[in-house]
């Protein structure tokens, strides 16, 4: 799958830069044309001579070649590539990519690149799990970049943990998988609901839930990167819109219902990932409810069941998937929802596993099919979970 693919290999200042030599060799062996762009600190770890003899191309590092004054166009380079792979990517480079700090040739090329971008982080365990790195990686994901998760093991610092750059063979496999799957949903229209709904009590209070939108946004990103036309109906979240995705912002379940029922008839696939409030206050107070000494009663009335309504109007050939979030009798309740809402499959989240599900970056799911088969997956990042869900849908299409 990498035959004749033009790949920019970005190398940054990490001890894992030595692995970039094997990576370049692996990509070339699989048929790719590789152009190395290295940061000034990357050159402290690996010499351009090694890389240029391997790739048969001059290694680009600065905006100008010092002795000839030749200017390197990051725009042309960005347009030349079929893919850009930054491996190893340090915390500093990831932060610059996330925030557009274009102070070296690699970042300017990244900002100019129209091709898919893959990032293989390499850093110490504590740096990797720092909130700032987590946030920057999340931003890169939201730009549609593909993060190749680091592996666990002994680190250069002497610590053990997650942070080792993934092995070159596995990185090359990831690129191959992308090119074989990249346009597999081209021409398909996909609707996704994500995030919570807010049901207003008065102008300053609402009933809501802990959904961050991360799971639904990861699914939207993954479908868009496979060529699908994606409409994301989003409850109130603080996430940026994934690249290439049409986003419709809603607040309440009723607004989500309206947007979903309008968009569903034209969709090939709908994934209902939103955590929709099942009840809303019967009335919204026009002014802020004042504190009194008496108990306060709030009458709640049921919201429309969006997934079930779509299940009723579903046409042959349309795929309707739901999620289930259960605190007890997980499987039994999920199967019941699958039937009741006329879904094609349901994704059961595990609330039992610490760090999975709401808010965090990971999830642990079991997919239950209409015919009752169960496929369980280990805990993974939400973007990897999104890939699993899409692979499952590809299976339904027989792709
Ligand atoms: O957003 P994150 O922080 O990343 O967390 C992700 C998630 C946990 C919110 C997500 O993975 C998830 O499980 N979403 C569905 C949660 C939920 O509301 O489950 P449920 O069992 O109550 O609903 C079952 C299905 O019916 C869901 O597909 C839901 O979107 C849909 N539904 C529910 C109620 C309703 N009134 N209308 C609906 O469409």
Short mmCIF file of C-alpha atoms in Angstrom, two decimals, residues 130-364:
data_model
loop_
_atom_site.label_atom_id
_atom_site.label_comp_id
_atom_site.label_asym_id
_atom_site.label_seq_id
_atom_site.Cartn_x
_atom_site.Cartn_y
_atom_site.Cartn_z
CA UNK A 130 0.98 15.85 31.62
CA UNK A 131 -2.33 17.67 31.08
CA UNK A 132 -0.67 20.04 28.64
CA UNK A 133 0.55 17.16 26.42
CA UNK A 134 -2.85 15.43 26.70
CA UNK A 135 -4.58 18.64 25.65
CA UNK A 136 -2.19 19.26 22.75
CA UNK A 137 -2.64 15.69 21.46
CA UNK A 138 -6.39 16.13 21.74
CA UNK A 139 -6.10 19.32 19.66
CA UNK A 140 -4.09 17.47 17.01
CA UNK A 141 -6.77 14.76 16.91
CA UNK A 142 -9.41 17.42 16.47
CA UNK A 143 -7.45 18.75 13.46
CA UNK A 144 -7.81 15.28 11.96
CA UNK A 145 -4.21 14.22 12.68
CA UNK A 146 -3.61 10.57 13.48
CA UNK A 147 -1.84 9.87 16.73
CA UNK A 148 0.16 6.65 16.82
CA UNK A 149 0.07 5.92 20.52
CA UNK A 150 3.46 5.31 22.16
CA UNK A 151 4.20 1.91 23.64
CA UNK A 152 4.84 1.06 27.28
CA UNK A 153 8.23 -0.04 28.53
CA UNK A 154 11.63 1.11 29.71
CA UNK A 155 12.25 4.78 28.90
CA UNK A 156 15.53 6.62 28.34
CA UNK A 157 14.97 8.41 31.67
CA UNK A 158 15.21 5.08 33.47
CA UNK A 159 11.49 5.18 34.27
CA UNK A 160 9.02 2.58 33.09
CA UNK A 161 5.72 3.50 31.43
CA UNK A 162 4.00 4.79 28.34
CA UNK A 163 6.11 7.07 26.17
CA UNK A 164 8.33 4.89 23.95
CA UNK A 165 7.89 5.68 20.29
CA UNK A 166 6.04 2.83 18.59
CA UNK A 167 8.25 0.40 16.64
CA UNK A 168 8.99 1.35 12.99
CA UNK A 169 7.25 -1.75 11.56
CA UNK A 170 4.08 -0.94 13.47
CA UNK A 171 4.17 2.71 12.36
CA UNK A 172 4.56 1.60 8.73
CA UNK A 173 1.64 -0.84 9.27
CA UNK A 174 -0.49 2.05 10.53
CA UNK A 175 0.22 4.06 7.36
CA UNK A 176 -0.55 1.05 5.19
CA UNK A 177 -3.84 0.53 7.02
CA UNK A 178 -4.69 4.18 6.45
CA UNK A 179 -4.00 4.06 2.72
CA UNK A 180 -5.95 0.84 2.30
CA UNK A 181 -8.92 2.19 4.27
CA UNK A 182 -8.61 5.90 3.62
CA UNK A 183 -11.38 6.35 1.13
CA UNK A 184 -13.48 3.38 2.15
CA UNK A 185 -16.40 5.63 3.19
CA UNK A 186 -16.15 8.02 0.27
CA UNK A 187 -19.67 8.90 -0.91
CA UNK A 188 -21.27 7.80 2.38
CA UNK A 189 -23.23 10.29 4.48
CA UNK A 190 -22.77 9.82 8.20
CA UNK A 191 -24.71 11.50 11.01
CA UNK A 192 -23.34 11.45 14.54
CA UNK A 193 -24.83 12.81 17.76
CA UNK A 194 -22.38 13.71 20.50
CA UNK A 195 -22.08 15.33 23.90
CA UNK A 196 -24.71 16.00 26.55
CA UNK A 197 -28.02 17.82 26.31
CA UNK A 198 -28.93 20.63 28.66
CA UNK A 199 -32.54 20.90 29.81
CA UNK A 200 -33.25 24.38 31.11
CA UNK A 201 -34.76 24.89 34.55
CA UNK A 202 -34.44 28.68 34.51
CA UNK A 203 -32.11 31.17 32.75
CA UNK A 204 -29.09 30.03 34.82
CA UNK A 205 -29.73 26.35 35.67
CA UNK A 206 -30.11 23.18 33.69
CA UNK A 207 -30.22 19.39 33.96
CA UNK A 208 -27.20 17.93 32.20
CA UNK A 209 -24.67 15.08 32.45
CA UNK A 210 -20.94 14.41 32.35
CA UNK A 211 -20.57 13.71 28.62
CA UNK A 212 -17.61 15.63 27.17
CA UNK A 213 -18.37 14.80 23.53
CA UNK A 214 -14.94 13.17 23.09
CA UNK A 215 -16.27 9.78 21.99
CA UNK A 216 -18.67 11.20 19.40
CA UNK A 217 -16.09 13.68 18.10
CA UNK A 218 -13.54 10.85 17.72
CA UNK A 219 -16.05 8.90 15.63
CA UNK A 220 -16.75 11.98 13.49
CA UNK A 221 -13.00 12.51 12.97
CA UNK A 222 -12.44 8.86 12.04
CA UNK A 223 -15.29 8.81 9.50
CA UNK A 224 -14.16 12.12 7.94
CA UNK A 225 -10.62 10.81 7.52
CA UNK A 226 -12.06 7.86 5.58
CA UNK A 227 -13.74 10.14 3.10
CA UNK A 228 -17.30 10.20 4.55
CA UNK A 229 -19.47 13.31 4.49
CA UNK A 230 -20.03 13.79 8.21
CA UNK A 231 -22.73 15.79 10.01
CA UNK A 232 -22.07 16.09 13.73
CA UNK A 233 -25.02 17.10 15.86
CA UNK A 234 -23.40 18.30 19.03
CA UNK A 235 -24.66 19.15 22.48
CA UNK A 236 -22.79 21.82 24.48
CA UNK A 237 -19.10 20.82 24.61
CA UNK A 238 -15.80 22.68 24.55
CA UNK A 239 -14.19 20.66 21.73
CA UNK A 240 -13.12 22.16 18.40
CA UNK A 241 -14.92 20.98 15.27
CA UNK A 242 -13.04 18.09 13.60
CA UNK A 243 -11.56 18.94 10.19
CA UNK A 244 -13.92 18.45 7.27
CA UNK A 245 -16.98 17.88 9.46
CA UNK A 246 -20.28 19.83 9.31
CA UNK A 247 -21.31 20.63 12.87
CA UNK A 248 -24.79 21.54 14.06
CA UNK A 249 -24.85 22.88 17.62
CA UNK A 250 -27.87 22.15 19.77
CA UNK A 251 -28.60 22.48 23.45
CA UNK A 252 -31.67 20.50 24.47
CA UNK A 253 -32.90 17.00 23.58
CA UNK A 254 -35.76 18.56 21.62
CA UNK A 255 -33.30 20.58 19.50
CA UNK A 256 -31.19 17.45 18.97
CA UNK A 257 -34.31 15.52 17.99
CA UNK A 258 -35.21 18.16 15.37
CA UNK A 259 -31.71 18.22 13.85
CA UNK A 260 -31.42 14.40 13.87
CA UNK A 261 -34.83 13.74 12.32
CA UNK A 262 -34.10 16.33 9.61
CA UNK A 263 -30.71 14.85 8.74
CA UNK A 264 -31.31 11.12 9.18
CA UNK A 265 -33.41 10.46 6.02
CA UNK A 266 -30.45 11.56 3.91
CA UNK A 267 -27.85 9.56 5.88
CA UNK A 268 -26.39 6.14 5.15
CA UNK A 269 -25.13 5.67 8.69
CA UNK A 270 -26.15 7.24 12.01
CA UNK A 271 -24.22 6.76 15.24
CA UNK A 272 -26.10 7.97 18.31
CA UNK A 273 -23.33 8.76 20.76
CA UNK A 274 -24.94 11.66 22.61
CA UNK A 275 -25.91 11.29 26.25
CA UNK A 276 -29.43 12.63 25.86
CA UNK A 277 -31.39 13.67 28.94
CA UNK A 278 -34.41 11.40 29.17
CA UNK A 279 -36.41 14.02 31.05
CA UNK A 280 -36.81 17.80 30.90
CA UNK A 281 -38.52 20.22 33.29
CA UNK A 282 -42.15 20.62 32.28
CA UNK A 283 -41.69 24.37 32.41
CA UNK A 284 -38.70 26.66 32.14
CA UNK A 285 -38.93 29.55 34.56
CA UNK A 286 -38.53 32.88 32.77
CA UNK A 287 -36.59 34.32 35.72
CA UNK A 288 -34.11 32.79 38.14
CA UNK A 289 -35.91 30.70 40.74
CA UNK A 290 -35.38 32.32 44.15
CA UNK A 291 -34.30 30.40 47.16
CA UNK A 292 -37.09 29.85 49.71
CA UNK A 293 -37.30 27.85 52.87
CA UNK A 294 -39.82 25.33 51.54
CA UNK A 295 -38.89 22.20 49.56
CA UNK A 296 -38.91 22.71 45.85
CA UNK A 297 -40.57 20.29 43.44
CA UNK A 298 -39.54 20.14 39.82
CA UNK A 299 -41.88 18.29 37.51
CA UNK A 300 -40.04 16.44 34.76
CA UNK A 301 -41.60 15.14 31.58
CA UNK A 302 -40.06 12.62 29.14
CA UNK A 303 -37.97 13.89 26.23
CA UNK A 304 -38.36 12.33 22.80
CA UNK A 305 -36.29 9.17 22.34
CA UNK A 306 -34.28 10.27 19.31
CA UNK A 307 -32.71 6.91 18.48
CA UNK A 308 -36.06 5.11 18.79
CA UNK A 309 -37.74 7.67 16.51
CA UNK A 310 -35.04 7.15 13.88
CA UNK A 311 -35.43 3.38 14.32
CA UNK A 312 -39.05 3.74 13.30
CA UNK A 313 -38.29 5.60 10.07
CA UNK A 314 -35.14 3.63 9.19
CA UNK A 315 -35.11 2.42 5.58
CA UNK A 316 -33.49 -0.79 4.33
CA UNK A 317 -29.77 -0.16 3.78
CA UNK A 318 -29.48 2.52 6.47
CA UNK A 319 -27.32 1.63 9.47
CA UNK A 320 -28.43 2.94 12.86
CA UNK A 321 -26.09 2.40 15.80
CA UNK A 322 -26.57 3.37 19.41
CA UNK A 323 -24.57 3.47 22.60
CA UNK A 324 -25.63 2.13 25.96
CA UNK A 325 -24.54 3.48 29.29
CA UNK A 326 -25.62 1.24 32.12
CA UNK A 327 -24.89 1.10 35.80
CA UNK A 328 -26.40 -2.37 36.31
CA UNK A 329 -27.47 -5.42 34.26
CA UNK A 330 -25.35 -3.90 31.51
CA UNK A 331 -25.76 -6.50 28.81
CA UNK A 332 -29.39 -7.26 29.37
CA UNK A 333 -30.33 -3.56 29.30
CA UNK A 334 -28.20 -2.93 26.23
CA UNK A 335 -29.86 -5.79 24.35
CA UNK A 336 -33.26 -4.43 25.36
CA UNK A 337 -32.36 -0.97 23.97
CA UNK A 338 -31.05 -2.53 20.76
CA UNK A 339 -34.45 -4.18 20.17
CA UNK A 340 -36.63 -1.33 21.40
CA UNK A 341 -34.88 1.33 19.32
CA UNK A 342 -34.56 -0.90 16.22
CA UNK A 343 -30.78 -0.42 16.13
CA UNK A 344 -28.43 -2.45 13.95
CA UNK A 345 -25.93 -2.71 16.77
CA UNK A 346 -25.28 -1.18 20.14
CA UNK A 347 -21.99 -0.14 21.72
CA UNK A 348 -21.99 -0.89 25.41
CA UNK A 349 -19.62 1.31 27.44
CA UNK A 350 -18.18 -0.02 30.61
CA UNK A 351 -18.88 2.20 33.60
CA UNK A 352 -17.21 -0.39 35.80
CA UNK A 353 -13.70 0.17 34.44
CA UNK A 354 -11.90 3.10 36.00
CA UNK A 355 -10.87 5.73 33.45
CA UNK A 356 -13.28 4.50 30.77
CA UNK A 357 -16.38 6.18 29.41
CA UNK A 358 -17.39 9.71 30.48
CA UNK A 359 -15.01 12.60 30.14
CA UNK A 360 -11.68 10.78 29.87
CA UNK A 361 -9.59 9.91 26.83
CA UNK A 362 -10.25 6.16 26.97
CA UNK A 363 -13.17 3.82 26.62
CA UNK A 364 -13.79 0.09 26.92
#
